[in-house]
């Protein structure tokens, strides 16, 4: 009896897995990847006949290398790294929009200093050490653009890599003079009160609405897996709509997939989850990346965008 | 003692380079993650000519200088510990415990305690270089043939003569084997600490090129590091064979090993 049950279960599993296509996804277990948690828990992937095999990784460049090497099908990356990769000849395209920032109340990146710091303006950062989570990514270009607004070159600053969770400690112990951090660390730091916000909208040089990060894949993979790609993009769009309509429930979901407490999850500023990427959401970043030499030459945002997966 | 150029080694090296080039050109591995050797060499030439690699390397080598500081402290301590059983019994257990820590590991606590400037790097390099120098010097002192010390005692030489003309030269083979372990290690640790919370140096540049998808530059920097490491080892070998000329002669005469 048991044997038959097991056999029929195995058969059932093999039938379902034959129909469902598996996508291997690399992500960072942070609040910005909220769409992924929502789509998974609410069964949006299953509805598209997809099985998503998700691997938490520590940083965007690790994910990009794994996607390029073929160990992952798609992954999460900040938009600046996608632009830099495109400039270096990598053939990544946006599979689905991820998190956006929008002025004035959906800003989640801030530049912090210690509460008793003598730094009052961006110009005071000259010669100082600034902590960012990864070199050469969206946050470094933001620091370069903010510094330029005060007539400073990024070369006049010392940029060091510090993981987001350690930034506040590095700041209060005086090891660094400023950090560019994001939610939930902005809220955590504000609640603790040992820091001061030097620039509340650190990504404002890129525009009033901009794409922080997106789900991307290699174009060669996208061409071969058109149905799966479209299904994934649709599931993510549904997740975005759900988050925008049910923020309280979405925040509760966060506590199951990140280390956030419910209290904190209710307090933080969430990024915007929009249905569609406009060229203007990406172009500002590409232009600034070119202006400060992170890419050789600006290119049209369309080159990263994949219209096929847009509504 | 010296032989002609090592043809076998050179041919093997060229074969490896050729295999790299062919494997990359045939795209056996993802081509953007595994560029051809020729494009890496072009990057190497470009980075060297623009001064970016030499500047970063100079920074790293300066940080590695903390290894020499370790030598200045640990050679005297090693001689003392090698001569006096009492001293070794005092510091021995702590040294044995601490030296089992992988030196690159120290970069992390050093950063917590000393921050993000040069201090944690210097500390980590000093820490890494200290133990090989201390232990090898001590062993070198203990391995001094009794004949040397007995002769010195019979001649009733002054303590300073005993130290500088008998013990130090006789322990030099041990000191050098310590330096040959310690200085390449110091170079490695200097780079690792530049990768963790560093703002300059060759380790920082390596991390930056990986982060910004500049893969040929990443490999070019790895070549720079390999060449520099080889240069350090070769330099030490030359200094050693120059200062230990007496030693190989002595070994031939006595027909015995003394290290």
Coordinates of C-alpha atoms in Angstrom, one line a residue:
Chain A
X1 CA 0.0 0.0 0.0
X2 CA 2.7 2.4 1.1
X3 CA 4.8 1.4 -1.9
X4 CA 1.9 2.4 -4.3
X5 CA 1.4 5.7 -2.4
X6 CA 5.1 6.5 -2.7
X7 CA 5.2 5.5 -6.4
X8 CA 2.1 7.6 -7.3
X9 CA 3.6 10.5 -5.3
X10 CA 6.8 10.2 -7.3
X11 CA 4.9 10.0 -10.5
X12 CA 2.8 13.1 -9.5
X13 CA 5.9 15.0 -8.7
X14 CA 7.6 14.1 -11.9
X15 CA 4.5 15.2 -13.9
X16 CA 4.3 18.6 -12.2
X17 CA 8.1 19.2 -12.4
X18 CA 8.0 18.3 -16.1
X19 CA 5.4 21.0 -16.6
X20 CA 6.9 23.6 -14.3
X21 CA 10.0 25.3 -15.5
X22 CA 12.7 26.0 -12.9
X23 CA 14.3 29.4 -12.8
X24 CA 17.4 29.7 -10.6
X25 CA 17.4 33.2 -9.0
X26 CA 20.2 35.0 -7.1
X27 CA 19.0 37.6 -4.6
X28 CA 20.1 39.6 -1.5
X29 CA 17.9 38.9 1.5
X30 CA 16.9 42.5 2.0
X31 CA 13.7 44.5 2.0
X32 CA 14.2 45.7 -1.6
X33 CA 13.7 42.1 -2.8
X34 CA 10.2 42.1 -1.4
X35 CA 8.6 41.3 -4.7
X36 CA 10.3 37.9 -4.6
X37 CA 8.9 37.0 -1.2
X38 CA 5.4 38.2 -2.1
X39 CA 5.4 36.3 -5.5
X40 CA 6.6 33.2 -3.8
X41 CA 4.2 33.2 -0.8
X42 CA 1.1 34.2 -2.8
X43 CA 1.8 31.6 -5.4
X44 CA 2.3 34.0 -8.3
X45 CA 5.2 31.9 -9.7
X46 CA 3.2 28.7 -9.5
X47 CA 0.3 30.3 -11.4
X48 CA 2.8 31.0 -14.2
X49 CA 4.0 27.3 -14.1
X50 CA 7.3 28.4 -12.6
X51 CA 9.4 26.9 -9.9
X52 CA 11.8 29.5 -8.5
X53 CA 14.9 28.1 -6.9
X54 CA 16.3 31.1 -5.0
X55 CA 19.8 31.5 -3.7
X56 CA 20.6 34.3 -1.2
X57 CA 23.9 35.9 -2.0
X58 CA 25.9 38.6 -0.4
X59 CA 26.3 41.2 -3.1
X60 CA 25.3 42.2 -6.6
X61 CA 28.6 41.5 -8.2
X62 CA 28.6 37.9 -7.0
X63 CA 25.2 37.5 -8.5
X64 CA 26.2 39.0 -11.8
X65 CA 29.2 36.7 -12.1
X66 CA 27.1 33.7 -11.3
X67 CA 24.5 34.7 -13.9
X68 CA 27.2 35.3 -16.5
X69 CA 28.8 31.9 -15.7
X70 CA 25.4 30.2 -16.1
X71 CA 25.1 28.9 -12.5
X72 CA 22.1 31.2 -12.1
X73 CA 19.4 32.1 -14.7
X74 CA 18.6 35.5 -13.3
X75 CA 19.3 37.7 -10.4
X76 CA 19.0 41.0 -8.6
X77 CA 21.4 43.8 -9.3
X78 CA 21.5 47.5 -8.8
X79 CA 21.0 49.5 -12.0
X80 CA 24.5 51.1 -11.9
X81 CA 26.2 47.7 -11.9
X82 CA 24.0 46.7 -14.9
X83 CA 25.1 49.8 -16.8
X84 CA 28.8 49.3 -16.0
X85 CA 28.5 45.6 -17.0
X86 CA 26.8 46.7 -20.3
X87 CA 29.6 49.1 -20.9
X88 CA 32.2 46.3 -20.4
X89 CA 30.5 44.2 -23.0
X90 CA 28.3 42.0 -20.7
X91 CA 25.0 41.3 -22.3
X92 CA 22.6 41.7 -19.4
X93 CA 19.0 42.9 -19.8
X94 CA 16.3 43.8 -17.3
X95 CA 13.9 40.9 -16.9
X96 CA 11.6 42.7 -14.5
X97 CA 11.7 46.1 -12.7
X98 CA 12.7 45.8 -9.1
X99 CA 12.7 48.6 -6.5
X100 CA 12.4 52.3 -7.4
X101 CA 13.0 55.5 -5.5
X102 CA 10.6 58.4 -5.9
X103 CA 10.7 61.9 -4.4
X104 CA 9.6 62.9 -1.9
X105 CA 8.4 60.1 0.4
X106 CA 9.8 56.9 -1.2
X107 CA 13.5 57.7 -0.7
X108 CA 15.3 55.0 1.2
X109 CA 19.0 55.9 0.7
X110 CA 20.6 58.5 3.0
X111 CA 24.0 59.9 3.8
X112 CA 24.7 59.8 7.5
X113 CA 27.4 61.3 9.8
X114 CA 27.9 60.9 13.5
X115 CA 25.7 63.1 15.7
X116 CA 28.7 65.1 17.0
X117 CA 30.5 65.2 13.6
X118 CA 31.9 68.6 12.5
X119 CA 30.6 67.8 9.0
X120 CA 27.7 70.1 8.3
X121 CA 27.6 70.2 4.5
X122 CA 28.6 68.0 1.6
X123 CA 31.6 70.3 1.0
X124 CA 32.9 69.4 4.5
X125 CA 33.5 65.8 3.2
X126 CA 36.7 66.9 1.5
X127 CA 39.5 64.5 2.5
X128 CA 37.2 62.4 4.6
X129 CA 36.5 58.6 4.6
X130 CA 33.1 57.6 3.3
X131 CA 31.7 54.1 3.7
X132 CA 29.7 52.4 1.0
X133 CA 28.5 48.8 0.7
X134 CA 30.4 47.9 -2.5
X135 CA 32.9 49.8 -4.6
X136 CA 31.9 51.0 -8.1
X137 CA 28.1 50.4 -7.6
X138 CA 25.1 52.8 -7.5
X139 CA 26.1 54.1 -4.1
X140 CA 29.6 55.1 -5.2
X141 CA 28.3 57.0 -8.2
X142 CA 25.8 58.7 -5.9
X143 CA 28.6 59.8 -3.6
X144 CA 30.5 61.1 -6.6
X145 CA 27.5 63.0 -7.9
X146 CA 26.7 64.5 -4.4
X147 CA 30.3 65.5 -4.0
X148 CA 30.3 67.2 -7.4
X149 CA 27.3 69.3 -6.3
X150 CA 29.6 70.8 -3.7
X151 CA 32.5 71.2 -6.2
X152 CA 34.4 68.1 -4.9
X153 CA 35.8 65.3 -6.9
X154 CA 35.3 61.8 -5.6
X155 CA 39.1 61.5 -5.7
X156 CA 39.2 63.9 -2.8
X157 CA 37.4 61.4 -0.7
X158 CA 38.5 58.0 0.7
X159 CA 35.9 55.4 -0.2
X160 CA 35.9 52.2 1.7
X161 CA 33.7 49.1 1.6
X162 CA 31.7 48.4 4.7
X163 CA 28.7 46.0 4.8
X164 CA 25.5 47.9 5.5
X165 CA 24.9 46.3 9.0
X166 CA 28.3 47.5 10.2
X167 CA 28.0 51.1 9.0
X168 CA 26.5 52.7 12.0
X169 CA 29.1 51.2 14.3
X170 CA 31.9 52.4 12.0
X171 CA 30.4 55.8 12.1
X172 CA 29.9 56.2 15.8
X173 CA 33.3 54.7 16.6
X174 CA 34.8 57.3 14.3
X175 CA 36.4 54.9 11.9
X176 CA 34.6 56.5 9.0
X177 CA 33.3 60.1 8.7
X178 CA 30.2 59.4 6.6
X179 CA 28.3 56.4 5.3
X180 CA 25.8 56.0 2.5
X181 CA 23.2 53.6 3.8
X182 CA 19.7 52.5 3.1
X183 CA 16.6 51.2 4.9
X184 CA 16.2 49.6 7.3
X185 CA 19.5 50.9 8.6
X186 CA 18.4 54.5 8.2
X187 CA 15.5 53.9 10.5
X188 CA 17.5 51.8 12.9
X189 CA 20.1 54.6 13.1
X190 CA 17.5 57.3 13.6
X191 CA 15.9 55.3 16.4
X192 CA 19.2 54.9 18.2
X193 CA 19.9 58.6 17.8
X194 CA 23.7 58.5 17.5
X195 CA 23.8 59.7 14.0
X196 CA 22.7 62.7 11.9
X197 CA 21.3 62.7 8.4
X198 CA 23.6 64.8 6.1
X199 CA 21.6 64.2 3.0
X200 CA 18.2 62.5 3.3
X201 CA 17.8 61.7 -0.4
X202 CA 21.2 60.4 -1.4
X203 CA 20.1 59.1 -4.8
X204 CA 18.5 62.4 -5.8
X205 CA 21.2 63.2 -8.4
X206 CA 19.7 60.4 -10.5
X207 CA 16.3 62.0 -10.8
X208 CA 12.9 62.3 -9.0
X209 CA 12.0 58.8 -9.9
X210 CA 14.7 56.2 -10.6
X211 CA 15.2 52.4 -10.7
X212 CA 17.4 51.3 -7.9
X213 CA 17.7 47.7 -8.8
X214 CA 16.1 45.2 -11.1
X215 CA 15.9 41.5 -11.9
X216 CA 18.2 40.8 -14.8
X217 CA 19.3 37.9 -17.0
X218 CA 21.6 37.3 -20.0
X219 CA 20.0 38.1 -23.3
X220 CA 21.0 34.7 -24.6
X221 CA 19.0 33.1 -21.7
X222 CA 16.0 35.4 -22.3
X223 CA 15.9 34.5 -26.0
X224 CA 15.8 30.8 -25.2
X225 CA 13.3 31.0 -22.3
X226 CA 10.8 33.5 -23.6
X227 CA 7.8 31.9 -21.8
X228 CA 9.5 31.5 -18.5
X229 CA 10.9 35.1 -18.7
X230 CA 7.4 36.5 -19.5
X231 CA 5.9 34.5 -16.7
X232 CA 8.5 35.7 -14.2
X233 CA 8.0 39.3 -15.2
X234 CA 4.2 38.9 -14.9
X235 CA 4.5 37.3 -11.4
X236 CA 6.8 40.2 -10.3
X237 CA 4.3 42.8 -11.7
X238 CA 1.5 41.2 -9.7
X239 CA 3.7 41.2 -6.6
X240 CA 4.5 44.9 -7.2
X241 CA 0.7 45.7 -7.5
X242 CA 0.1 43.7 -4.3
X243 CA 2.7 45.5 -2.3
X244 CA 1.4 48.9 -3.4
X245 CA -2.2 47.9 -2.6
X246 CA -1.5 46.0 0.7
X247 CA 1.6 47.6 2.3
X248 CA 0.7 46.4 5.8
X249 CA 0.5 42.8 4.8
X250 CA 3.6 43.1 2.6
X251 CA 5.6 44.5 5.5
X252 CA 4.5 41.6 7.6
X253 CA 5.8 39.2 5.0
X254 CA 9.2 40.9 5.2
X255 CA 9.7 39.7 8.8
X256 CA 9.6 36.1 7.5
X257 CA 12.3 36.6 4.8
X258 CA 14.6 39.2 6.4
X259 CA 15.9 39.7 9.9
X260 CA 13.5 42.6 10.5
X261 CA 11.2 42.7 13.5
X262 CA 7.6 43.4 12.9
X263 CA 7.9 46.8 14.6
X264 CA 10.8 47.8 12.4
X265 CA 9.2 46.4 9.2
X266 CA 6.2 48.7 9.9
X267 CA 8.4 51.8 10.4
X268 CA 10.8 51.7 7.5
X269 CA 10.4 53.5 4.2
X270 CA 9.7 51.0 1.5
X271 CA 11.0 51.6 -2.0
X272 CA 8.4 52.1 -4.8
X273 CA 7.4 49.0 -6.7
X274 CA 6.2 50.3 -10.1
X275 CA 4.7 48.3 -12.9
X276 CA 6.9 49.5 -15.7
X277 CA 10.4 50.9 -16.2
X278 CA 10.5 54.1 -18.1
X279 CA 13.7 55.1 -19.9
X280 CA 13.9 58.1 -17.6
X281 CA 14.1 55.8 -14.6
X282 CA 17.5 54.6 -15.8
X283 CA 18.9 57.3 -18.0
X284 CA 19.8 59.7 -15.2
X285 CA 22.0 57.1 -13.6
X286 CA 23.6 56.1 -16.9
X287 CA 24.4 59.8 -17.6
X288 CA 25.9 60.3 -14.2
X289 CA 28.0 57.1 -14.5
X290 CA 29.4 58.4 -17.8
X291 CA 30.0 61.9 -16.3
X292 CA 32.2 60.6 -13.6
X293 CA 34.0 58.0 -15.7
X294 CA 32.4 54.8 -14.4
X295 CA 31.4 54.0 -17.9
X296 CA 33.3 55.1 -21.1
X297 CA 30.3 56.7 -22.8
X298 CA 26.6 57.3 -22.0
X299 CA 24.2 55.0 -23.9
X300 CA 20.4 55.0 -24.3
X301 CA 18.5 53.3 -21.4
X302 CA 16.7 51.2 -24.0
X303 CA 19.9 49.1 -24.2
X304 CA 19.3 47.6 -20.7
X305 CA 15.5 47.5 -21.0
X306 CA 13.7 44.5 -22.5
X307 CA 10.4 45.8 -23.9
X308 CA 9.2 42.2 -24.3
X309 CA 8.7 41.7 -20.6
X310 CA 7.0 45.1 -20.1
X311 CA 3.2 45.3 -20.0
Chain B
X1 CA 76.0 25.6 -7.4
X2 CA 74.3 27.8 -10.1
X3 CA 72.9 26.2 -13.1
X4 CA 72.0 27.6 -16.5
X5 CA 68.5 28.8 -17.2
X6 CA 65.9 26.3 -16.4
X7 CA 64.6 25.3 -19.9
X8 CA 62.1 22.8 -18.7
X9 CA 60.5 25.3 -16.4
X10 CA 60.3 28.0 -19.1
X11 CA 58.8 25.6 -21.6
X12 CA 56.2 24.4 -19.1
X13 CA 55.3 28.0 -18.3
X14 CA 54.9 28.8 -22.0
X15 CA 52.7 25.7 -22.4
X16 CA 50.4 26.9 -19.6
X17 CA 50.2 30.3 -21.1
X18 CA 49.4 28.8 -24.5
X19 CA 46.7 26.5 -23.0
X20 CA 45.2 29.6 -21.3
X21 CA 45.1 31.5 -24.6
X22 CA 43.6 28.6 -26.6
X23 CA 41.1 27.8 -23.9
X24 CA 39.9 31.4 -23.8
X25 CA 39.9 31.8 -27.6
X26 CA 37.9 28.6 -27.9
X27 CA 35.5 29.9 -25.2
X28 CA 35.7 26.7 -23.2
X29 CA 34.8 28.9 -20.1
X30 CA 32.4 31.9 -20.1
X31 CA 34.5 34.3 -22.2
X32 CA 33.7 37.5 -20.3
X33 CA 34.8 35.8 -17.0
X34 CA 37.9 34.2 -18.5
X35 CA 39.5 36.6 -21.0
X36 CA 42.4 35.6 -23.2
X37 CA 46.0 36.0 -21.9
X38 CA 46.8 38.5 -24.6
X39 CA 44.0 40.9 -23.5
X40 CA 45.2 40.5 -19.9
X41 CA 48.7 41.3 -20.9
X42 CA 47.5 44.3 -22.8
X43 CA 45.7 45.5 -19.6
X44 CA 48.9 44.8 -17.7
X45 CA 50.9 47.0 -20.0
X46 CA 48.2 49.7 -19.9
X47 CA 47.9 49.7 -16.1
X48 CA 51.7 49.8 -15.7
X49 CA 52.2 52.6 -18.3
X50 CA 49.4 54.7 -16.8
X51 CA 51.1 54.4 -13.4
X52 CA 47.9 53.0 -11.7
X53 CA 49.5 49.6 -10.9
X54 CA 52.9 50.9 -9.7
X55 CA 51.2 53.5 -7.5
X56 CA 48.9 50.9 -5.9
X57 CA 51.8 48.4 -5.6
X58 CA 54.0 51.0 -3.9
X59 CA 51.2 51.5 -1.3
X60 CA 51.0 47.8 -0.6
X61 CA 54.7 47.3 -0.4
X62 CA 54.9 50.2 2.1
X63 CA 52.3 48.5 4.2
X64 CA 54.3 45.3 3.9
X65 CA 57.2 47.2 5.4
X66 CA 55.6 46.4 8.8
X67 CA 57.0 42.9 8.2
X68 CA 60.5 44.4 8.4
X69 CA 59.4 46.1 11.7
X70 CA 58.4 42.6 12.9
X71 CA 61.9 41.3 11.9
X72 CA 63.5 44.1 13.9
X73 CA 61.5 43.1 17.0
X74 CA 61.4 39.3 16.6
X75 CA 65.1 38.6 15.7
X76 CA 66.4 39.9 19.1
X77 CA 63.5 38.2 20.9
X78 CA 64.2 34.9 19.0
X79 CA 67.9 35.0 19.9
X80 CA 67.0 35.6 23.6
X81 CA 64.4 32.8 23.6
X82 CA 66.8 30.5 21.9
X83 CA 69.5 31.2 24.5
X84 CA 67.4 31.1 27.6
X85 CA 65.1 28.2 28.4
X86 CA 63.4 30.5 31.0
X87 CA 62.3 33.0 28.4
X88 CA 60.9 30.4 26.0
X89 CA 59.0 28.7 28.9
X90 CA 57.4 32.1 29.6
X91 CA 56.4 33.2 26.1
X92 CA 56.3 29.7 24.5
X93 CA 52.7 28.7 25.2
X94 CA 51.2 32.1 24.1
X95 CA 53.3 32.0 20.9
X96 CA 52.2 28.5 20.1
X97 CA 48.6 29.5 20.7
X98 CA 48.6 32.7 18.7
X99 CA 50.6 31.4 15.7
X100 CA 48.0 28.8 14.9
X101 CA 45.6 31.7 13.9
X102 CA 45.5 32.2 10.1
X103 CA 47.2 35.6 9.8
X104 CA 44.6 36.9 7.2
X105 CA 42.0 36.4 9.9
X106 CA 43.5 39.1 12.0
X107 CA 42.5 41.7 9.5
X108 CA 38.9 41.6 10.8
X109 CA 39.4 42.2 14.5
X110 CA 42.2 44.6 13.7
X111 CA 39.7 46.6 11.7
X112 CA 37.2 46.6 14.6
X113 CA 39.8 47.8 17.1
X114 CA 42.0 50.1 15.0
X115 CA 39.5 51.4 12.4
X116 CA 39.9 51.7 8.7
X117 CA 43.2 53.6 8.2
X118 CA 46.7 52.2 8.0
X119 CA 46.9 51.1 11.6
X120 CA 44.9 47.8 11.3
X121 CA 46.9 46.9 8.1
X122 CA 50.2 47.5 9.8
X123 CA 49.0 45.5 12.8
X124 CA 47.8 42.5 10.8
X125 CA 51.1 42.5 8.7
X126 CA 53.2 42.7 11.9
X127 CA 51.2 39.9 13.5
X128 CA 51.5 37.7 10.5
X129 CA 55.2 38.2 10.0
X130 CA 56.2 38.0 13.7
X131 CA 55.8 34.3 14.4
X132 CA 57.8 32.7 11.6
X133 CA 60.7 35.1 12.3
X134 CA 60.6 34.5 16.0
X135 CA 60.4 30.7 15.8
X136 CA 62.9 30.2 13.1
X137 CA 65.4 32.6 14.7
X138 CA 65.0 30.6 17.9
X139 CA 65.5 27.3 16.2
X140 CA 68.5 28.8 14.4
X141 CA 70.0 29.8 17.7
X142 CA 69.4 26.4 19.2
X143 CA 70.9 24.6 16.3
X144 CA 74.2 26.4 16.5
X145 CA 76.8 23.6 16.6
X146 CA 78.2 23.3 20.2
X147 CA 81.7 23.5 18.6
X148 CA 81.2 27.2 17.9
X149 CA 80.0 28.1 21.3
X150 CA 82.7 25.9 23.0
X151 CA 85.4 27.5 21.0
X152 CA 84.1 31.0 21.9
X153 CA 84.0 30.0 25.6
X154 CA 87.5 28.6 25.5
X155 CA 88.8 31.8 23.9
X156 CA 86.8 33.8 26.6
X157 CA 85.4 36.3 24.0
X158 CA 83.4 39.3 25.2
X159 CA 79.5 38.9 25.3
X160 CA 79.1 41.4 22.4
X161 CA 81.6 39.5 20.3
X162 CA 79.8 36.2 21.1
X163 CA 76.5 37.8 20.0
X164 CA 77.6 39.6 16.9
X165 CA 80.4 37.4 15.6
X166 CA 79.3 33.9 16.7
X167 CA 75.6 33.6 17.5
X168 CA 74.1 36.0 14.9
X169 CA 76.1 34.6 11.9
X170 CA 75.6 31.1 13.0
X171 CA 71.8 31.6 13.5
X172 CA 71.5 33.4 10.2
X173 CA 70.3 30.3 8.2
X174 CA 67.4 30.1 10.7
X175 CA 66.7 33.8 10.5
X176 CA 66.6 33.6 6.7
X177 CA 64.3 30.7 6.6
X178 CA 62.0 32.8 8.9
X179 CA 62.2 35.8 6.6
X180 CA 61.5 33.6 3.6
X181 CA 58.2 32.5 5.2
X182 CA 57.3 35.9 6.8
X183 CA 57.8 38.4 4.0
X184 CA 55.7 36.7 1.4
X185 CA 53.1 36.2 4.1
X186 CA 53.3 39.9 5.0
X187 CA 52.6 40.7 1.3
X188 CA 49.5 38.5 1.3
X189 CA 48.2 39.9 4.5
X190 CA 48.8 43.5 3.3
X191 CA 46.6 42.8 0.3
X192 CA 43.9 41.0 2.2
X193 CA 43.6 43.9 4.6
X194 CA 43.4 46.3 1.7
X195 CA 40.4 44.3 0.4
X196 CA 38.7 44.5 3.8
X197 CA 38.1 48.2 4.5
X198 CA 41.0 49.5 2.5
X199 CA 40.9 52.7 0.4
X200 CA 44.0 52.1 -1.7
X201 CA 46.7 49.6 -2.6
X202 CA 46.8 46.7 -5.0
X203 CA 44.2 44.7 -3.0
X204 CA 41.7 47.6 -3.2
X205 CA 42.3 47.9 -6.9
X206 CA 41.8 44.2 -7.4
X207 CA 38.5 44.4 -5.5
X208 CA 37.4 47.5 -7.5
X209 CA 38.1 45.9 -10.8
X210 CA 36.1 42.8 -9.9
X211 CA 33.2 45.0 -8.6
X212 CA 33.2 47.0 -11.8
X213 CA 33.2 44.0 -14.1
X214 CA 36.7 44.9 -15.4
X215 CA 37.7 41.2 -15.6
X216 CA 40.8 41.6 -17.8
X217 CA 42.2 44.2 -15.3
X218 CA 41.4 41.8 -12.5
X219 CA 43.6 39.1 -14.0
X220 CA 46.2 41.7 -14.9
X221 CA 46.4 42.7 -11.2
X222 CA 46.7 39.1 -10.2
X223 CA 49.7 38.8 -12.6
X224 CA 51.2 41.9 -11.0
X225 CA 50.8 40.3 -7.6
X226 CA 52.3 37.0 -8.8
X227 CA 55.3 38.7 -10.3
X228 CA 55.8 40.9 -7.2
X229 CA 55.6 37.8 -4.9
X230 CA 58.1 36.0 -7.1
X231 CA 60.3 39.1 -7.0
X232 CA 60.2 39.2 -3.2
X233 CA 61.1 35.5 -3.0
X234 CA 64.0 35.9 -5.5
X235 CA 65.3 39.0 -3.8
X236 CA 65.4 37.2 -0.5
X237 CA 67.1 34.3 -2.1
X238 CA 69.9 36.5 -3.5
X239 CA 70.4 38.3 -0.2
X240 CA 70.5 35.0 1.6
X241 CA 73.0 33.4 -0.7
X242 CA 75.2 36.5 -0.5
X243 CA 75.2 36.7 3.3
X244 CA 75.5 33.0 3.9
X245 CA 78.5 32.4 1.6
X246 CA 80.4 31.1 4.6
X247 CA 77.7 28.7 5.4
X248 CA 77.7 26.6 2.3
X249 CA 81.5 26.5 2.4
X250 CA 81.4 25.4 6.0
X251 CA 78.9 22.8 5.2
X252 CA 81.1 21.4 2.5
X253 CA 84.1 21.3 4.8
X254 CA 82.3 19.7 7.7
X255 CA 80.3 17.4 5.5
X256 CA 77.3 17.9 7.8
X257 CA 74.1 19.8 7.9
X258 CA 73.6 22.3 10.6
X259 CA 70.1 23.7 10.0

